[in-house]
């Protein structure tokens, strides 16, 4: 069966994008090419912006903010633009999914699903723009009335990673816009296309010029300069813990800009003997293989009750072997390519470490040769001990490490044995066990008898070293505001000076 339609063919020549500042497309004078990781063929040409291009983008965002043409609109008017953007995204869903699959290597069907989620984010934020409000205090006595105003924080810098280029963008941009802020986005250098396509969508939806700006280029130059910029009021960063740390230093050394950080994860999936083992195995296979495990919320540590551990691992390994790993443009593919050569080498390095440190390979265990592109088989290690590298480090690939427990306390201790706290999942039919684990494990996003579920209504973010702040939901809009407490005296003042 041919599952590649003509619309899924590779582009004949790489598509060249400009960068977007103050409502217009610009050229930097130098471009670089990005090859599709699933095919090894150049698909896009991206501008290599200079620090001067970044300054121009920040200046445009500042003018657009201070001019009041966006922040000064009513929530209903801002929401109207976001709703129009949602409609245009719906019309351009397949096009956006296509470029996302090409640059990132994810399956095209998955990419379409992600664009659907992005549309929901815009619709949710449109409502939130109208609901955003402060507070009042009618309880300060007869003579004093208190109001708490919410104001947009100003110019936001947004640095996004390559694993979910469009989804992570859209879990932030509509919420930033709903708050009344303006922004400068620096997408990952390897997956910039869809962030640039969003500029077109927003302009067509009626977003005023200068509100959404995109600069492209390397993290170490343009990204770093954005973190250090003294005219950026807030920085939202999603990526590695190492760069997250450098953002904190840069904020402290520049203008104390507010930070939102979504960093790494080493997320536990706790499986009790009483759970539906077929369901749990399906969830565990999905949780580690979805997006080739290049997912901050991947469930990469399986913590399974000893009495069913052998049975469960066998069930899981059989399911993992049936996952359809293949060409991102094939409609039937479930798991696509590894996004970068560096990440491919990192994952294979961890698999090697797992072997040499004494873990037992139960499924996968290496690269898959599909003729072109870089692919890795979903991999399961059993008998992992807490000191091993595959137990502690974020691998960011389809590699699952399995541990065993006898008591609820042991399961909780193993789940919490990490510096991270992004997400966790628990599988059991026993409400006591489900809620005990949920209450005692320190993680920002929790799933009970499911995994990776969610919607834009729910806030997302990490405990411990997984980050600061929350994206999504009403909290996700409030994150980009600051509050001003206003005290109003009523009636004649009681004089201090007699
Ligand atoms: O991330 P980087 P990398 C983790 C994952 C992965 C590892 C390395 O474990 O293996 O990070 O990935 C920009 N100042 N995650 O090296 O470098 C960069 O251009 C400012 C987890 O690709 O953090 C890109 O836009 N910006 C994660 C973004 O930072 C800089 C998602 C992320 O790249 C910069 C991705 C600098 N000095 C990786 N250097 C998650 N939590 O989802 C780079 N960038």
Short mmCIF file of C-alpha atoms and ligand atoms in Angstrom, two decimals:
data_model
loop_
_atom_site.label_atom_id
_atom_site.label_comp_id
_atom_site.label_asym_id
_atom_site.label_seq_id
_atom_site.Cartn_x
_atom_site.Cartn_y
_atom_site.Cartn_z
CA UNK A 1 0.00 0.00 0.00
CA UNK A 2 1.35 3.43 -0.93
CA UNK A 3 0.77 5.64 2.09
CA UNK A 4 2.60 8.72 0.73
CA UNK A 5 0.31 11.08 -1.16
CA UNK A 6 1.65 13.57 -3.71
CA UNK A 7 1.13 16.30 -1.12
CA UNK A 8 3.64 14.42 1.06
CA UNK A 9 6.47 14.55 -1.51
CA UNK A 10 9.74 16.23 -0.58
CA UNK A 11 10.09 19.83 -1.87
CA UNK A 12 11.98 20.06 -5.16
CA UNK A 13 14.16 22.88 -3.86
CA UNK A 14 14.65 24.17 -0.31
CA UNK A 15 12.14 26.86 0.64
CA UNK A 16 13.75 30.14 1.66
CA UNK A 17 12.27 32.16 4.51
CA UNK A 18 13.01 35.75 5.52
CA UNK A 19 12.93 36.86 9.14
CA UNK A 20 10.04 38.99 10.38
CA UNK A 21 10.36 42.37 12.09
CA UNK A 22 7.89 45.24 12.42
CA UNK A 23 5.37 43.62 10.08
CA UNK A 24 7.80 43.02 7.22
CA UNK A 25 9.97 40.22 5.85
CA UNK A 26 13.69 40.98 5.90
CA UNK A 27 16.93 39.35 4.78
CA UNK A 28 20.05 39.04 6.90
CA UNK A 29 22.52 38.79 4.04
CA UNK A 30 23.46 35.23 4.92
CA UNK A 31 21.39 32.03 5.02
CA UNK A 32 21.97 28.45 6.11
CA UNK A 33 20.24 25.26 5.01
CA UNK A 34 18.32 22.79 7.11
CA UNK A 35 18.12 19.15 5.97
CA UNK A 36 15.15 16.93 6.79
CA UNK A 37 16.36 14.43 9.43
CA UNK A 38 14.11 11.76 7.95
CA UNK A 39 15.61 12.04 4.47
CA UNK A 40 18.93 13.89 4.65
CA UNK A 41 17.70 16.33 1.98
CA UNK A 42 17.87 20.15 2.32
CA UNK A 43 14.32 21.46 2.81
CA UNK A 44 14.62 25.04 4.10
CA UNK A 45 16.92 28.08 3.93
CA UNK A 46 16.90 30.22 7.02
CA UNK A 47 18.33 33.72 7.65
CA UNK A 48 21.37 34.03 9.88
CA UNK A 49 20.38 37.15 11.84
CA UNK A 50 22.93 39.48 13.40
CA UNK A 51 22.76 41.13 16.83
CA UNK A 52 21.71 44.32 14.97
CA UNK A 53 18.71 42.42 13.52
CA UNK A 54 17.81 41.37 17.05
CA UNK A 55 18.05 44.98 18.27
CA UNK A 56 15.72 46.05 15.47
CA UNK A 57 13.23 43.35 16.48
CA UNK A 58 13.29 44.35 20.16
CA UNK A 59 12.93 48.04 19.19
CA UNK A 60 9.89 47.18 17.02
CA UNK A 61 8.33 45.18 19.86
CA UNK A 62 9.00 48.07 22.27
CA UNK A 63 7.39 50.63 19.92
CA UNK A 64 4.40 48.36 19.40
CA UNK A 65 4.02 47.94 23.16
CA UNK A 66 4.43 51.59 24.16
CA UNK A 67 2.24 52.75 21.26
CA UNK A 68 -0.69 50.98 22.89
CA UNK A 69 -2.08 49.67 19.61
CA UNK A 70 -2.22 46.18 21.11
CA UNK A 71 -2.16 46.50 24.91
CA UNK A 72 -4.69 49.35 24.64
CA UNK A 73 -7.28 47.21 22.87
CA UNK A 74 -10.07 45.61 24.84
CA UNK A 75 -9.73 41.95 25.72
CA UNK A 76 -12.58 41.26 23.30
CA UNK A 77 -10.68 42.94 20.45
CA UNK A 78 -7.48 41.04 21.21
CA UNK A 79 -9.50 37.85 21.50
CA UNK A 80 -11.03 38.57 18.08
CA UNK A 81 -7.58 38.59 16.46
CA UNK A 82 -6.71 35.32 18.19
CA UNK A 83 -9.95 33.70 17.00
CA UNK A 84 -9.25 34.79 13.42
CA UNK A 85 -5.75 33.34 13.74
CA UNK A 86 -7.29 30.04 14.92
CA UNK A 87 -9.49 30.00 11.83
CA UNK A 88 -6.56 30.66 9.47
CA UNK A 89 -4.52 27.96 11.22
CA UNK A 90 -7.38 25.55 10.58
CA UNK A 91 -7.22 26.39 6.87
CA UNK A 92 -3.41 26.07 6.79
CA UNK A 93 -3.14 23.05 9.09
CA UNK A 94 -1.74 20.64 6.50
CA UNK A 95 0.86 23.09 5.22
CA UNK A 96 2.15 23.81 8.73
CA UNK A 97 2.20 20.10 9.60
CA UNK A 98 4.19 19.38 6.42
CA UNK A 99 7.03 21.81 7.27
CA UNK A 100 7.01 20.65 10.87
CA UNK A 101 7.43 17.01 9.78
CA UNK A 102 10.19 17.96 7.34
CA UNK A 103 12.32 20.01 9.71
CA UNK A 104 11.70 18.06 12.91
CA UNK A 105 11.31 14.50 11.59
CA UNK A 106 8.02 13.81 13.38
CA UNK A 107 5.26 11.82 11.63
CA UNK A 108 3.01 14.00 9.51
CA UNK A 109 -0.19 12.62 11.07
CA UNK A 110 1.15 13.50 14.53
CA UNK A 111 2.13 16.96 13.30
CA UNK A 112 -1.45 17.56 12.09
CA UNK A 113 -2.74 16.57 15.52
CA UNK A 114 -0.33 19.02 17.10
CA UNK A 115 -1.61 21.86 14.89
CA UNK A 116 -5.13 20.99 16.07
CA UNK A 117 -3.91 21.42 19.65
CA UNK A 118 -2.36 24.76 18.65
CA UNK A 119 -5.71 25.93 17.25
CA UNK A 120 -7.28 25.04 20.61
CA UNK A 121 -4.59 27.12 22.36
CA UNK A 122 -5.54 30.17 20.27
CA UNK A 123 -9.25 29.64 20.98
CA UNK A 124 -8.62 29.19 24.70
CA UNK A 125 -6.42 32.30 24.85
CA UNK A 126 -9.06 34.32 22.97
CA UNK A 127 -11.48 33.65 25.81
CA UNK A 128 -8.79 34.26 28.41
CA UNK A 129 -8.07 37.70 26.91
CA UNK A 130 -11.64 38.67 27.81
CA UNK A 131 -11.55 37.06 31.25
CA UNK A 132 -8.22 38.48 32.39
CA UNK A 133 -8.87 40.72 35.36
CA UNK A 134 -7.46 41.92 38.64
CA UNK A 135 -9.04 42.03 42.07
CA UNK A 136 -10.62 44.48 44.49
CA UNK A 137 -10.67 44.90 48.27
CA UNK A 138 -13.80 46.28 49.78
CA UNK A 139 -12.55 45.15 53.17
CA UNK A 140 -9.99 47.84 54.04
CA UNK A 141 -12.38 49.90 56.17
CA UNK A 142 -14.81 52.69 55.27
CA UNK A 143 -12.10 55.08 54.13
CA UNK A 144 -9.88 52.92 51.95
CA UNK A 145 -10.68 51.01 48.81
CA UNK A 146 -8.17 48.66 47.20
CA UNK A 147 -7.82 47.58 43.56
CA UNK A 148 -5.31 45.15 42.11
CA UNK A 149 -4.70 45.86 38.43
CA UNK A 150 -3.17 43.34 36.05
CA UNK A 151 -0.96 44.91 33.43
CA UNK A 152 0.98 43.29 30.57
CA UNK A 153 4.61 42.93 31.53
CA UNK A 154 5.84 44.50 28.27
CA UNK A 155 8.24 43.07 25.69
CA UNK A 156 8.65 39.29 25.95
CA UNK A 157 11.57 37.32 24.49
CA UNK A 158 10.64 33.74 23.61
CA UNK A 159 13.24 31.04 22.93
CA UNK A 160 11.84 27.71 21.75
CA UNK A 161 13.37 24.25 21.18
CA UNK A 162 13.28 21.83 18.25
CA UNK A 163 11.26 18.95 19.67
CA UNK A 164 7.81 20.59 19.36
CA UNK A 165 8.61 23.74 17.40
CA UNK A 166 5.03 24.77 16.63
CA UNK A 167 3.27 23.26 19.64
CA UNK A 168 5.56 24.84 22.24
CA UNK A 169 5.32 28.12 20.33
CA UNK A 170 1.53 28.01 20.41
CA UNK A 171 1.38 27.00 24.05
CA UNK A 172 2.94 30.42 24.68
CA UNK A 173 2.30 32.95 21.90
CA UNK A 174 -1.52 33.26 22.13
CA UNK A 175 -1.30 33.58 25.92
CA UNK A 176 1.41 36.25 25.65
CA UNK A 177 -0.74 38.09 23.10
CA UNK A 178 -3.88 37.71 25.24
CA UNK A 179 -2.09 39.50 28.08
CA UNK A 180 -1.35 42.52 25.84
CA UNK A 181 2.40 41.95 25.58
CA UNK A 182 4.47 42.17 22.41
CA UNK A 183 7.23 39.69 21.61
CA UNK A 184 10.40 38.64 19.84
CA UNK A 185 10.72 34.91 19.13
CA UNK A 186 13.99 33.06 18.55
CA UNK A 187 13.11 29.54 17.38
CA UNK A 188 15.60 26.70 17.37
CA UNK A 189 18.01 27.08 14.47
CA UNK A 190 17.04 23.64 13.15
CA UNK A 191 13.24 24.10 13.20
CA UNK A 192 12.45 27.73 12.38
CA UNK A 193 10.01 27.36 9.46
CA UNK A 194 6.70 27.06 11.29
CA UNK A 195 7.51 29.92 13.69
CA UNK A 196 7.97 32.06 10.58
CA UNK A 197 4.73 30.76 9.04
CA UNK A 198 2.91 31.91 12.17
CA UNK A 199 3.99 35.48 11.37
CA UNK A 200 1.97 35.28 8.16
CA UNK A 201 -1.02 33.82 9.97
CA UNK A 202 -1.02 36.54 12.64
CA UNK A 203 -0.59 39.36 10.12
CA UNK A 204 -3.55 38.06 8.12
CA UNK A 205 -5.57 37.80 11.35
CA UNK A 206 -5.04 41.54 11.90
CA UNK A 207 -2.29 41.62 14.52
CA UNK A 208 -0.73 45.12 14.45
CA UNK A 209 2.82 45.40 13.10
CA UNK A 210 5.65 45.01 15.57
CA UNK A 211 3.66 42.88 18.02
CA UNK A 212 5.06 39.51 16.82
CA UNK A 213 8.66 39.50 15.56
CA UNK A 214 10.87 36.54 14.66
CA UNK A 215 14.68 36.48 14.48
CA UNK A 216 16.48 33.33 13.35
CA UNK A 217 19.99 32.04 13.86
CA UNK A 218 22.13 30.27 16.40
CA UNK A 219 21.35 29.99 20.09
CA UNK A 220 24.84 30.97 21.13
CA UNK A 221 24.68 34.32 19.31
CA UNK A 222 21.11 35.51 18.79
CA UNK A 223 19.61 33.44 21.61
CA UNK A 224 22.24 34.53 24.10
CA UNK A 225 21.87 38.19 23.02
CA UNK A 226 18.12 37.97 23.62
CA UNK A 227 18.66 36.63 27.15
CA UNK A 228 21.05 39.54 27.85
CA UNK A 229 18.98 42.28 26.22
CA UNK A 230 18.26 45.17 28.58
CA UNK A 231 15.06 46.19 26.82
CA UNK A 232 13.33 42.80 27.18
CA UNK A 233 11.02 42.66 30.22
CA UNK A 234 10.51 38.91 30.38
CA UNK A 235 12.10 35.85 28.84
CA UNK A 236 10.31 32.56 28.32
CA UNK A 237 12.81 29.77 27.62
CA UNK A 238 12.17 26.12 26.85
CA UNK A 239 15.19 23.89 26.34
CA UNK A 240 18.11 22.31 28.13
CA UNK A 241 18.84 22.77 31.82
CA UNK A 242 22.33 24.08 30.94
CA UNK A 243 20.98 26.93 28.79
CA UNK A 244 18.20 27.54 31.34
CA UNK A 245 20.92 28.14 33.92
CA UNK A 246 22.69 30.58 31.58
CA UNK A 247 19.37 32.46 31.16
CA UNK A 248 19.26 32.99 34.95
CA UNK A 249 22.81 34.38 34.89
CA UNK A 250 22.04 36.59 31.89
CA UNK A 251 18.90 37.98 33.55
CA UNK A 252 20.84 38.77 36.73
CA UNK A 253 23.69 40.38 34.80
CA UNK A 254 21.44 42.51 32.58
CA UNK A 255 18.12 43.96 33.78
CA UNK A 256 16.63 41.31 36.11
CA UNK A 257 14.09 40.41 33.45
CA UNK A 258 11.41 38.02 34.70
CA UNK A 259 11.98 34.41 33.63
CA UNK A 260 9.71 31.55 32.66
CA UNK A 261 11.70 28.32 32.28
CA UNK A 262 10.61 24.89 31.08
CA UNK A 263 13.64 22.61 31.28
CA UNK A 264 14.43 18.92 31.39
CA UNK A 265 12.61 15.96 32.87
CA UNK A 266 13.27 12.38 33.96
CA UNK A 267 9.67 11.45 34.43
CA UNK A 268 8.44 8.36 36.32
CA UNK A 269 5.63 6.04 35.26
CA UNK A 270 4.54 3.97 38.27
CA UNK A 271 2.72 0.72 37.46
CA UNK A 272 0.99 -1.23 40.25
CA UNK A 273 0.21 -4.96 40.00
CA UNK A 274 -3.55 -4.28 40.17
CA UNK A 275 -3.59 -2.05 37.09
CA UNK A 276 -4.89 -3.11 33.69
CA UNK A 277 -1.46 -4.29 32.51
CA UNK A 278 -2.38 -4.15 28.81
CA UNK A 279 -3.45 -0.51 29.17
CA UNK A 280 -0.42 0.37 31.27
CA UNK A 281 1.96 -1.29 28.77
CA UNK A 282 0.36 0.63 25.93
CA UNK A 283 0.71 3.86 27.96
CA UNK A 284 4.34 3.12 28.81
CA UNK A 285 5.22 2.35 25.16
CA UNK A 286 3.49 5.52 24.02
CA UNK A 287 4.98 7.62 26.85
CA UNK A 288 8.57 6.81 25.88
CA UNK A 289 8.24 6.50 22.09
CA UNK A 290 5.96 9.43 21.24
CA UNK A 291 7.98 12.06 19.34
CA UNK A 292 10.91 9.58 19.50
CA UNK A 293 11.15 10.28 23.22
CA UNK A 294 12.36 13.80 22.40
CA UNK A 295 9.79 15.13 24.76
CA UNK A 296 10.31 16.95 28.06
CA UNK A 297 7.40 14.99 29.59
CA UNK A 298 8.46 11.55 28.23
CA UNK A 299 7.97 8.85 30.84
CA UNK A 300 11.56 7.61 30.81
CA UNK A 301 11.66 5.76 34.17
CA UNK A 302 9.36 2.74 34.52
CA UNK A 303 8.75 1.89 38.19
CA UNK A 304 6.87 -1.39 38.25
CA UNK A 305 5.62 -3.55 41.13
CA UNK A 306 7.97 -6.54 41.48
CA UNK A 307 5.22 -9.22 41.49
CA UNK A 308 4.27 -8.39 37.87
CA UNK A 309 7.55 -6.89 36.63
CA UNK A 310 8.69 -9.80 34.41
CA UNK A 311 5.23 -10.19 32.87
CA UNK A 312 4.88 -6.45 32.37
CA UNK A 313 8.30 -5.95 30.76
CA UNK A 314 7.62 -8.83 28.33
CA UNK A 315 4.25 -7.30 27.40
CA UNK A 316 5.83 -3.89 26.96
CA UNK A 317 8.78 -5.18 24.90
CA UNK A 318 6.37 -6.96 22.55
CA UNK A 319 4.37 -3.76 22.10
CA UNK A 320 7.50 -1.66 21.53
CA UNK A 321 8.65 -4.05 18.81
CA UNK A 322 5.36 -3.45 16.95
CA UNK A 323 5.66 0.37 16.87
CA UNK A 324 5.85 1.57 13.25
CA UNK A 325 9.07 3.58 13.02
CA UNK A 326 9.44 5.13 9.58
CA UNK A 327 9.47 7.99 7.10
CA UNK A 328 7.87 11.10 8.67
CA UNK A 329 5.94 11.72 5.47
CA UNK A 330 4.34 8.26 5.49
CA UNK A 331 0.77 8.54 6.83
CA UNK A 332 1.06 5.27 8.78
CA UNK A 333 4.29 6.14 10.63
CA UNK A 334 3.98 6.30 14.43
CA UNK A 335 7.56 7.27 15.28
CA UNK A 336 9.75 9.31 12.95
CA UNK A 337 13.37 10.41 12.78
CA UNK A 338 15.71 11.76 15.45
CA UNK A 339 15.79 15.53 14.91
CA UNK A 340 19.52 16.29 14.92
CA UNK A 341 22.72 14.35 14.37
CA UNK A 342 23.97 15.54 17.76
CA UNK A 343 20.85 14.21 19.49
CA UNK A 344 21.15 10.92 17.59
CA UNK A 345 24.73 10.52 18.84
CA UNK A 346 23.67 11.45 22.40
CA UNK A 347 20.92 8.80 22.47
CA UNK A 348 23.15 6.07 21.02
CA UNK A 349 25.80 7.05 23.57
CA UNK A 350 23.32 6.50 26.43
CA UNK A 351 22.28 3.10 25.02
CA UNK A 352 25.94 2.11 24.99
CA UNK A 353 26.37 3.35 28.58
CA UNK A 354 23.31 1.35 29.67
CA UNK A 355 24.92 -1.80 28.28
CA UNK A 356 28.34 -1.18 29.79
CA UNK A 357 26.89 -0.20 33.19
CA UNK A 358 25.18 -3.60 33.38
CA UNK A 359 21.51 -2.97 32.55
CA UNK A 360 19.74 -5.75 30.60
CA UNK A 361 18.45 -4.87 27.14
CA UNK A 362 14.87 -6.11 26.68
CA UNK A 363 13.80 -4.26 23.51
CA UNK A 364 15.42 -2.21 20.72
CA UNK A 365 18.97 -1.17 21.47
CA UNK A 366 20.30 0.72 18.48
CA UNK A 367 19.84 2.52 15.18
CA UNK A 368 17.35 1.39 12.53
CA UNK A 369 18.56 1.46 8.93
CA UNK A 370 15.76 2.78 6.73
CA UNK A 371 18.04 3.63 3.81
CA UNK A 372 18.28 7.33 4.64
CA UNK A 373 17.75 9.58 7.66
CA UNK A 374 18.49 8.80 11.34
CA UNK A 375 16.20 6.45 13.29
CA UNK A 376 16.47 4.60 16.61
CA UNK A 377 14.44 1.57 17.74
CA UNK A 378 12.29 2.10 20.89
CA UNK A 379 14.51 0.65 23.61
CA UNK A 380 13.82 -0.90 27.04
CA UNK A 381 16.45 -1.61 29.70
CA UNK A 382 15.61 -3.80 32.70
CA UNK A 383 17.48 -4.10 36.01
CA UNK A 384 18.45 -0.44 36.05
CA UNK A 385 19.93 0.83 39.33
CA UNK A 386 19.68 4.44 40.54
CA UNK A 387 23.40 5.15 40.08
CA UNK A 388 23.41 4.41 36.33
CA UNK A 389 23.55 7.28 33.81
CA UNK A 390 20.38 5.98 32.10
CA UNK A 391 18.61 6.26 35.48
CA UNK A 392 19.61 9.86 36.17
CA UNK A 393 20.22 11.85 32.98
CA UNK A 394 17.61 13.16 30.58
CA UNK A 395 18.33 11.05 27.46
CA UNK A 396 15.71 12.77 25.29
CA UNK A 397 15.24 9.71 23.13
CA UNK A 398 13.19 6.49 22.99
CA UNK A 399 15.05 4.78 25.84
CA UNK A 400 13.11 3.52 28.88
CA UNK A 401 14.81 2.41 32.12
CA UNK A 402 12.94 -0.07 34.31
CA UNK A 403 13.08 -0.27 38.15
CA UNK A 404 11.15 -2.50 40.57
CA UNK A 405 9.37 -1.82 43.88
CA UNK A 406 7.55 -3.73 46.62
CA UNK A 407 5.73 -1.02 48.60
CA UNK A 408 3.99 2.29 47.85
CA UNK A 409 6.69 4.10 49.88
CA UNK A 410 9.42 2.56 47.74
CA UNK A 411 7.59 3.52 44.55
CA UNK A 412 7.29 7.13 45.75
CA UNK A 413 10.95 7.26 46.80
CA UNK A 414 12.10 5.94 43.40
CA UNK A 415 9.79 8.37 41.57
CA UNK A 416 11.21 11.31 43.54
CA UNK A 417 14.83 10.21 43.11
CA UNK A 418 15.65 12.82 40.47
CA UNK A 419 16.61 16.48 40.35
CA UNK A 420 13.71 17.02 37.94
CA UNK A 421 9.96 17.34 38.55
CA UNK A 422 8.18 17.93 35.29
CA UNK A 423 5.64 15.11 34.93
CA UNK A 424 4.61 11.73 36.36
CA UNK A 425 2.11 8.98 35.64
CA UNK A 426 0.56 6.31 37.88
CA UNK A 427 -1.42 3.22 36.85
CA UNK A 428 -3.64 1.43 39.38
CA UNK A 429 -7.30 0.60 40.00
CA UNK A 430 -6.87 1.47 43.69
CA UNK A 431 -7.89 5.07 44.42
CA UNK A 432 -5.80 5.14 47.62
CA UNK A 433 -2.62 4.23 45.76
CA UNK A 434 -3.38 6.59 42.88
CA UNK A 435 -3.93 9.57 45.15
CA UNK A 436 -1.07 8.75 47.54
CA UNK A 437 1.40 8.67 44.66
CA UNK A 438 -0.13 11.81 43.12
CA UNK A 439 0.17 13.71 46.40
CA UNK A 440 3.68 12.55 47.30
CA UNK A 441 5.50 12.71 43.99
CA UNK A 442 6.86 16.16 43.22
CA UNK A 443 5.97 16.92 39.61
CA UNK A 444 4.06 19.69 37.84
CA UNK A 445 1.93 17.51 35.58
CA UNK A 446 0.33 14.24 36.66
CA UNK A 447 -1.52 11.50 34.81
CA UNK A 448 -3.60 8.77 36.46
CA UNK A 449 -4.23 5.74 34.21
CA UNK A 450 -3.29 7.83 31.21
CA UNK A 451 -0.29 9.66 29.82
CA UNK A 452 0.40 12.82 27.77
CA UNK A 453 -3.28 13.79 27.96
CA UNK A 454 -4.22 17.44 28.37
CA UNK A 455 -5.61 20.61 26.94
CA UNK A 456 -4.84 24.33 26.90
CA UNK A 457 -7.05 24.83 29.96
CA UNK A 458 -4.50 23.07 32.18
CA UNK A 459 -1.37 24.86 33.43
CA UNK A 460 1.99 23.23 32.62
CA UNK A 461 5.37 23.60 34.27
CA UNK A 462 7.91 21.98 36.49
CA UNK A 463 8.85 21.41 40.12
CA UNK A 464 12.51 21.31 41.23
CA UNK A 465 15.07 21.76 38.42
CA UNK A 466 12.45 21.38 35.70
CA UNK A 467 11.71 25.06 35.66
CA UNK A 468 9.94 28.17 36.88
CA UNK A 469 6.44 29.42 36.15
CA UNK A 470 3.49 27.94 34.34
CA UNK A 471 2.23 28.02 30.76
CA UNK A 472 -1.37 27.42 29.73
CA UNK A 473 -4.74 28.03 31.36
CA UNK A 474 -5.55 31.36 33.02
CA UNK A 475 -2.23 31.06 34.87
CA UNK A 476 -0.52 31.02 31.48
CA UNK A 477 -1.91 34.47 30.67
CA UNK A 478 -1.35 35.85 34.16
CA UNK A 479 2.28 34.73 33.90
CA UNK A 480 2.87 37.54 31.37
CA UNK A 481 1.30 40.24 33.54
CA UNK A 482 2.36 42.11 36.63
CA UNK A 483 0.07 43.40 39.32
CA UNK A 484 -0.27 46.92 40.59
CA UNK A 485 -1.92 47.55 43.95
CA UNK A 486 -3.95 50.76 43.96
CA UNK A 487 -5.15 52.38 47.23
CA UNK A 488 -7.96 54.90 47.00
CA UNK A 489 -8.87 57.12 49.99
CA UNK A 490 -12.53 57.98 50.32
CA UNK A 491 -13.79 61.20 51.95
CA UNK A 492 -11.81 63.77 53.95
CA UNK A 493 -8.27 62.89 54.95
CA UNK A 494 -7.43 62.57 58.68
CA UNK A 495 -4.54 65.02 58.88
CA UNK A 496 -1.12 63.86 60.09
CA UNK A 497 -0.06 67.42 60.93
CA UNK A 498 -2.33 68.99 63.50
O1 LIG B 1 18.98 22.42 23.62
P1 LIG B 1 19.27 23.96 23.79
P2 LIG B 1 19.75 21.39 22.66
C1 LIG B 1 17.25 19.03 26.40
C2 LIG B 1 17.44 17.60 25.96
C3 LIG B 1 18.47 17.70 24.89
C4 LIG B 1 19.31 18.80 25.42
C5 LIG B 1 20.14 19.52 24.42
O2 LIG B 1 17.95 16.84 27.03
O3 LIG B 1 19.22 16.54 24.73
O4 LIG B 1 18.40 19.70 26.00
O5 LIG B 1 19.33 20.03 23.35
C6 LIG B 1 18.62 28.07 22.16
N1 LIG B 1 21.38 31.34 24.98
N2 LIG B 1 16.10 19.68 25.81
O6 LIG B 1 21.22 21.51 22.76
O7 LIG B 1 20.66 24.26 23.38
C7 LIG B 1 18.60 27.20 20.94
O8 LIG B 1 18.92 27.95 19.78
C8 LIG B 1 20.11 31.39 24.59
C9 LIG B 1 14.91 19.67 26.60
O9 LIG B 1 19.19 21.54 21.32
O10 LIG B 1 18.83 24.30 25.15
C10 LIG B 1 17.17 26.70 20.95
O11 LIG B 1 16.33 27.72 20.41
N3 LIG B 1 19.52 30.48 23.83
C11 LIG B 1 13.87 20.53 26.08
C12 LIG B 1 16.89 26.54 22.44
O12 LIG B 1 17.86 27.34 23.11
C13 LIG B 1 20.25 29.39 23.47
C14 LIG B 1 13.80 20.83 24.64
C15 LIG B 1 17.01 25.10 22.97
O13 LIG B 1 18.31 24.61 22.69
C16 LIG B 1 21.60 29.26 23.87
C17 LIG B 1 15.08 20.81 23.99
C18 LIG B 1 22.16 30.29 24.66
N4 LIG B 1 23.42 30.24 25.10
C19 LIG B 1 16.16 20.22 24.58
N5 LIG B 1 22.07 28.09 23.37
C20 LIG B 1 12.51 20.51 26.72
N6 LIG B 1 12.44 20.80 28.02
O14 LIG B 1 11.52 20.29 26.07
C21 LIG B 1 21.06 27.52 22.69
N7 LIG B 1 19.95 28.31 22.74
#
